[in-house]
Amino acid sequence: MKVVEVENYDEMSKVAAKTIIEKIKQEQNVVLGLATGGTPVGTYKQLVIDYKEHMTSYKNVHTVNLDEYIGLKETDPTSYAYYMKEHLFNDINIPIVNTHIPSGEAVDTGKECEEYETLIDSLGGVDLQLLGIGENGHIGFNEPGTSFHSKTSVVKLSDTTRKANSIYFNGLEEVPTHAISMGISTILKSKQILLLVSGKRKAEVLYRLLTEDIKEELPASILRKHPNVTIVADFEALSIVNEKQLVLS
Ligand code: GLP
């Protein structure tokens, strides 16, 4: 696991966007795994700036998102489907049929999960997966205790996650209780993973990720077993790591 230390959120976003753009330019038909939340907003902004300036083409790019809240329509501004259009898809030339997000409106959620797994496989798997991390170590919406063997499934959101995400809603009661999330084994099948970590709020979980045992109680810890993970973290996120003088490889 490689750790790239950057000064701040802006620099983290630029490094992430550069990695994604290089990948798109190097390979035909790239499959990008995309994340939501506050962390990747700056990365998407950089991709849009680059698109406007250099016309990097997304015509042959496919995307699969990590997760979606159950019960939200894709037209709901708090849905991840809406977020992706707002922050990225509307501003680049990606064919909308190439973009995939689990449906939060699915009547048969079990079937939706199975089909999402099949879809990822049929695309040939994810080439580059962008990830954020929850303060409790979740990746996607895989909360502490989730099996490392999990596939795309319906997950119950923890109180801490609902509280953390309530800033995007009109209060905690509006935050859905469940989501569909790629499983941990699904995420681990990605050929390359880019984990973005920014801010003091994430300093403790980043320190835990780098120092604690690999265990299901800390979902992100399994990333240490993946052969191609790069963490891009800013000074604030690395504040505890640096304070404790942990030597990074
Ligand atoms: C959300 C998302 C995750 C994201 C995490 C961190 O719950 N499901 O994919 O990485 O929380 O969010 P943020 O980037 O806003 O801190």
CSV table of C-alpha atoms and ligand atoms in Angstrom, one decimal:
chain,number,residue,atom,x,y,z
A,1,MET,CA,0.0,0.0,0.0
A,2,LYS,CA,1.5,3.3,-1.1
A,3,VAL,CA,0.8,6.5,0.8
A,4,VAL,CA,1.1,9.8,-1.1
A,5,GLU,CA,1.2,12.8,1.3
A,6,VAL,CA,-0.3,16.0,-0.1
A,7,GLU,CA,-0.7,19.4,1.5
A,8,ASN,CA,-4.5,19.9,1.4
A,9,TYR,CA,-7.8,18.9,-0.1
A,10,ASP,CA,-7.1,20.8,-3.3
A,11,GLU,CA,-3.9,19.0,-3.9
A,12,MET,CA,-5.4,15.6,-3.1
A,13,SER,CA,-8.1,16.3,-5.7
A,14,LYS,CA,-5.6,17.3,-8.3
A,15,VAL,CA,-3.5,14.1,-7.7
A,16,ALA,CA,-6.6,11.9,-7.9
A,17,ALA,CA,-7.9,13.6,-11.1
A,18,LYS,CA,-4.5,13.2,-12.7
A,19,THR,CA,-4.4,9.5,-12.0
A,20,ILE,CA,-7.9,9.1,-13.5
A,21,ILE,CA,-7.1,11.1,-16.6
A,22,GLU,CA,-3.9,9.2,-17.2
A,23,LYS,CA,-5.8,5.9,-16.9
A,24,ILE,CA,-8.4,7.1,-19.4
A,25,LYS,CA,-5.7,8.2,-21.9
A,26,GLN,CA,-3.6,5.0,-21.5
A,27,GLU,CA,-6.4,2.4,-21.9
A,28,GLN,CA,-9.4,2.0,-24.2
A,29,ASN,CA,-12.7,1.2,-22.5
A,30,VAL,CA,-11.7,2.0,-19.0
A,31,VAL,CA,-14.1,1.0,-16.2
A,32,LEU,CA,-14.0,3.5,-13.4
A,33,GLY,CA,-15.4,2.7,-9.9
A,34,LEU,CA,-16.8,5.9,-8.5
A,35,ALA,CA,-17.5,7.2,-5.0
A,36,THR,CA,-19.7,9.8,-3.5
A,37,GLY,CA,-19.6,11.9,-0.3
A,38,GLY,CA,-17.7,15.2,0.2
A,39,THR,CA,-14.3,13.7,-0.4
A,40,PRO,CA,-14.4,13.2,-4.2
A,41,VAL,CA,-16.2,16.4,-5.1
A,42,GLY,CA,-13.0,18.3,-5.7
A,43,THR,CA,-11.7,15.4,-7.9
A,44,TYR,CA,-14.8,15.6,-10.1
A,45,LYS,CA,-14.4,19.3,-10.3
A,46,GLN,CA,-10.8,18.8,-11.6
A,47,LEU,CA,-12.0,16.3,-14.1
A,48,VAL,CA,-14.6,18.8,-15.4
A,49,ILE,CA,-11.9,21.5,-15.6
A,50,ASP,CA,-9.7,19.2,-17.5
A,51,TYR,CA,-12.5,18.2,-19.9
A,52,LYS,CA,-13.2,21.8,-20.7
A,53,GLU,CA,-9.5,22.6,-21.2
A,54,HIS,CA,-8.3,19.5,-22.9
A,55,MET,CA,-11.4,17.6,-24.1
A,56,THR,CA,-10.3,14.3,-22.5
A,57,SER,CA,-12.9,12.0,-23.9
A,58,TYR,CA,-15.1,9.8,-21.8
A,59,LYS,CA,-16.9,8.2,-24.8
A,60,ASN,CA,-15.4,4.8,-24.1
A,61,VAL,CA,-15.4,5.0,-20.3
A,62,HIS,CA,-17.9,3.0,-18.2
A,63,THR,CA,-18.6,3.9,-14.6
A,64,VAL,CA,-20.0,1.9,-11.7
A,65,ASN,CA,-20.8,3.6,-8.5
A,66,LEU,CA,-20.2,2.1,-5.1
A,67,ASP,CA,-23.6,2.6,-3.5
A,68,GLU,CA,-27.0,4.2,-3.4
A,69,TYR,CA,-29.6,4.9,-0.7
A,70,ILE,CA,-32.7,2.8,-0.7
A,71,GLY,CA,-35.9,4.7,-1.1
A,72,LEU,CA,-34.6,7.7,-3.0
A,73,LYS,CA,-35.6,8.5,-6.5
A,74,GLU,CA,-32.8,9.3,-8.9
A,75,THR,CA,-34.3,12.7,-9.3
A,76,ASP,CA,-34.0,13.3,-5.5
A,77,PRO,CA,-31.2,15.8,-4.9
A,78,THR,CA,-29.9,13.7,-2.0
A,79,SER,CA,-29.6,10.6,-4.1
A,80,TYR,CA,-26.2,9.5,-5.3
A,81,ALA,CA,-27.6,9.2,-8.9
A,82,TYR,CA,-28.4,13.0,-8.7
A,83,TYR,CA,-25.0,13.8,-7.1
A,84,MET,CA,-23.1,12.0,-9.9
A,85,LYS,CA,-25.0,13.9,-12.6
A,86,GLU,CA,-24.6,17.2,-10.8
A,87,HIS,CA,-20.8,16.8,-10.0
A,88,LEU,CA,-19.6,15.0,-13.1
A,89,PHE,CA,-21.8,13.3,-15.7
A,90,ASN,CA,-23.6,16.4,-16.9
A,91,ASP,CA,-20.4,18.2,-17.6
A,92,ILE,CA,-18.4,15.6,-19.5
A,93,ASN,CA,-19.1,13.6,-22.7
A,94,ILE,CA,-19.8,10.3,-21.1
A,95,PRO,CA,-22.8,8.4,-22.6
A,96,ILE,CA,-25.3,8.2,-19.8
A,97,VAL,CA,-25.9,4.5,-20.7
A,98,ASN,CA,-22.3,3.9,-19.7
A,99,THR,CA,-22.9,5.1,-16.2
A,100,HIS,CA,-24.2,2.7,-13.6
A,101,ILE,CA,-25.5,3.1,-10.0
A,102,PRO,CA,-27.5,0.6,-8.0
A,103,SER,CA,-31.1,1.7,-8.1
A,104,GLY,CA,-32.5,2.9,-4.8
A,105,GLU,CA,-36.0,2.5,-6.3
A,106,ALA,CA,-35.7,-1.2,-7.1
A,107,VAL,CA,-38.7,-3.2,-5.9
A,108,ASP,CA,-36.7,-6.4,-5.7
A,109,THR,CA,-33.6,-5.2,-4.1
A,110,GLY,CA,-32.1,-8.7,-3.9
A,111,LYS,CA,-32.4,-9.0,-7.7
A,112,GLU,CA,-30.9,-5.5,-8.1
A,113,CYS,CA,-27.8,-6.5,-6.1
A,114,GLU,CA,-27.3,-9.7,-8.1
A,115,GLU,CA,-27.7,-7.9,-11.4
A,116,TYR,CA,-25.2,-5.2,-10.3
A,117,GLU,CA,-22.6,-7.9,-9.5
A,118,THR,CA,-23.2,-9.5,-12.9
A,119,LEU,CA,-23.0,-6.1,-14.6
A,120,ILE,CA,-19.6,-5.3,-13.1
A,121,ASP,CA,-18.3,-8.7,-14.2
A,122,SER,CA,-19.7,-8.3,-17.7
A,123,LEU,CA,-17.8,-5.0,-18.0
A,124,GLY,CA,-14.7,-7.0,-17.3
A,125,GLY,CA,-14.3,-5.6,-13.7
A,126,VAL,CA,-13.3,-2.3,-12.4
A,127,ASP,CA,-9.9,-0.9,-13.6
A,128,LEU,CA,-9.6,1.9,-11.2
A,129,GLN,CA,-11.8,2.3,-8.1
A,130,LEU,CA,-12.0,5.6,-6.3
A,131,LEU,CA,-12.7,5.3,-2.6
A,132,GLY,CA,-13.4,7.5,0.4
A,133,ILE,CA,-13.5,6.3,4.0
A,134,GLY,CA,-16.1,6.7,6.7
A,135,GLU,CA,-14.9,7.8,10.2
A,136,ASN,CA,-15.7,4.3,11.4
A,137,GLY,CA,-13.6,2.8,8.6
A,138,HIS,CA,-16.4,1.9,6.3
A,139,ILE,CA,-15.8,1.7,2.5
A,140,GLY,CA,-18.8,2.0,0.2
A,141,PHE,CA,-21.5,1.5,2.8
A,142,ASN,CA,-19.9,-1.6,4.3
A,143,GLU,CA,-20.1,-0.9,8.0
A,144,PRO,CA,-17.8,-2.4,10.7
A,145,GLY,CA,-18.5,-6.1,11.1
A,146,THR,CA,-19.3,-6.6,7.4
A,147,SER,CA,-17.8,-9.9,6.0
A,148,PHE,CA,-14.7,-9.4,3.9
A,149,HIS,CA,-16.4,-11.9,1.5
A,150,SER,CA,-19.5,-9.7,1.0
A,151,LYS,CA,-20.9,-9.0,-2.4
A,152,THR,CA,-23.2,-6.2,-3.5
A,153,SER,CA,-26.0,-6.3,-1.0
A,154,VAL,CA,-28.6,-4.3,1.0
A,155,VAL,CA,-26.9,-2.8,4.1
A,156,LYS,CA,-28.2,-1.2,7.2
A,157,LEU,CA,-26.5,2.2,7.9
A,158,SER,CA,-25.0,2.7,11.3
A,159,ASP,CA,-26.1,5.6,13.5
A,160,THR,CA,-22.7,7.3,13.1
A,161,THR,CA,-22.9,7.1,9.3
A,162,ARG,CA,-26.5,8.4,9.2
A,163,LYS,CA,-25.4,11.2,11.5
A,164,ALA,CA,-22.3,12.0,9.5
A,165,ASN,CA,-24.4,12.1,6.2
A,166,SER,CA,-27.2,14.1,7.7
A,167,ILE,CA,-25.5,17.3,6.7
A,168,TYR,CA,-26.7,16.6,3.2
A,169,PHE,CA,-30.3,16.2,4.3
A,170,ASN,CA,-32.9,18.2,6.1
A,171,GLY,CA,-32.2,16.5,9.4
A,172,LEU,CA,-31.3,13.0,10.6
A,173,GLU,CA,-34.8,11.6,10.2
A,174,GLU,CA,-34.6,12.1,6.5
A,175,VAL,CA,-31.5,10.0,6.1
A,176,PRO,CA,-32.4,6.6,4.7
A,177,THR,CA,-31.8,3.7,7.0
A,178,HIS,CA,-30.6,1.3,4.3
A,179,ALA,CA,-28.5,1.4,1.1
A,180,ILE,CA,-27.3,-0.9,-1.7
A,181,SER,CA,-23.6,-1.2,-1.6
A,182,MET,CA,-20.9,-3.0,-3.5
A,183,GLY,CA,-19.6,-5.6,-1.2
A,184,ILE,CA,-16.1,-5.7,0.2
A,185,SER,CA,-15.1,-8.6,-2.1
A,186,THR,CA,-16.5,-6.7,-5.0
A,187,ILE,CA,-14.4,-3.7,-4.2
A,188,LEU,CA,-11.3,-5.9,-3.7
A,189,LYS,CA,-11.7,-7.3,-7.3
A,190,SER,CA,-10.8,-3.9,-8.7
A,191,LYS,CA,-7.4,-3.9,-10.4
A,192,GLN,CA,-6.3,-0.6,-8.9
A,193,ILE,CA,-7.7,1.4,-5.9
A,194,LEU,CA,-7.3,5.0,-5.0
A,195,LEU,CA,-8.3,5.9,-1.5
A,196,LEU,CA,-8.7,9.6,-0.8
A,197,VAL,CA,-8.5,10.9,2.8
A,198,SER,CA,-8.8,14.5,3.8
A,199,GLY,CA,-9.2,16.5,7.0
A,200,LYS,CA,-8.7,16.2,10.7
A,201,ARG,CA,-12.0,14.3,11.0
A,202,LYS,CA,-10.3,11.3,9.2
A,203,ALA,CA,-7.0,11.5,11.1
A,204,GLU,CA,-7.9,8.8,13.6
A,205,VAL,CA,-9.3,6.3,11.1
A,206,LEU,CA,-6.4,6.7,8.8
A,207,TYR,CA,-4.0,6.0,11.7
A,208,ARG,CA,-6.1,3.0,12.6
A,209,LEU,CA,-6.0,1.8,9.0
A,210,LEU,CA,-2.3,1.9,8.9
A,211,THR,CA,-1.6,0.4,12.3
A,212,GLU,CA,-4.3,-1.9,13.5
A,213,ASP,CA,-4.8,-5.6,12.5
A,214,ILE,CA,-6.7,-6.4,9.4
A,215,LYS,CA,-10.2,-7.2,10.8
A,216,GLU,CA,-13.8,-6.9,9.8
A,217,GLU,CA,-14.4,-4.4,12.6
A,218,LEU,CA,-12.3,-2.0,10.5
A,219,PRO,CA,-13.6,-2.7,6.9
A,220,ALA,CA,-10.9,-0.5,5.2
A,221,SER,CA,-8.1,-2.5,6.8
A,222,ILE,CA,-8.6,-5.3,4.2
A,223,LEU,CA,-7.2,-2.8,1.6
A,224,ARG,CA,-3.8,-3.7,3.0
A,225,LYS,CA,-4.0,-7.1,1.4
A,226,HIS,CA,-4.8,-5.6,-2.1
A,227,PRO,CA,-1.8,-5.5,-4.4
A,228,ASN,CA,-2.4,-2.1,-5.9
A,229,VAL,CA,-3.7,0.5,-3.5
A,230,THR,CA,-2.6,4.1,-3.3
A,231,ILE,CA,-3.8,6.3,-0.4
A,232,VAL,CA,-3.7,10.0,-1.2
A,233,ALA,CA,-4.0,11.8,2.1
A,234,ASP,CA,-3.5,15.4,3.2
A,235,PHE,CA,-1.6,16.8,6.1
A,236,GLU,CA,-4.6,17.1,8.3
A,237,ALA,CA,-5.6,13.5,7.7
A,238,LEU,CA,-2.1,12.4,8.4
A,239,SER,CA,-1.7,14.5,11.5
A,240,ILE,CA,-1.9,11.6,14.0
A,241,VAL,CA,0.3,9.4,11.8
A,242,ASN,CA,3.0,12.1,11.7
A,243,GLU,CA,2.6,13.0,15.4
A,244,LYS,CA,3.3,9.4,16.3
A,245,GLN,CA,6.2,9.4,13.7
A,246,LEU,CA,4.9,6.3,11.9
A,247,VAL,CA,7.2,5.5,9.1
A,248,LEU,CA,5.3,5.2,5.8
A,249,SER,CA,6.5,2.9,3.1
B,1,GLP,C1,-20.4,7.8,2.7
B,1,GLP,C2,-20.2,7.0,1.4
B,1,GLP,C3,-18.8,6.5,1.3
B,1,GLP,C4,-17.9,7.7,1.6
B,1,GLP,C5,-18.0,8.0,3.0
B,1,GLP,C6,-17.2,9.2,3.5
B,1,GLP,O1,-21.3,7.2,3.6
B,1,GLP,N1,-21.1,5.9,1.2
B,1,GLP,O2,-18.6,6.0,0.0
B,1,GLP,O3,-16.6,7.3,1.3
B,1,GLP,O4,-19.3,8.1,3.5
B,1,GLP,O5,-17.9,10.4,3.1
B,1,GLP,P1,-17.2,11.8,3.1
B,1,GLP,O6,-16.3,11.8,1.9
B,1,GLP,O7,-18.4,12.8,2.9
B,1,GLP,O8,-16.5,12.0,4.4
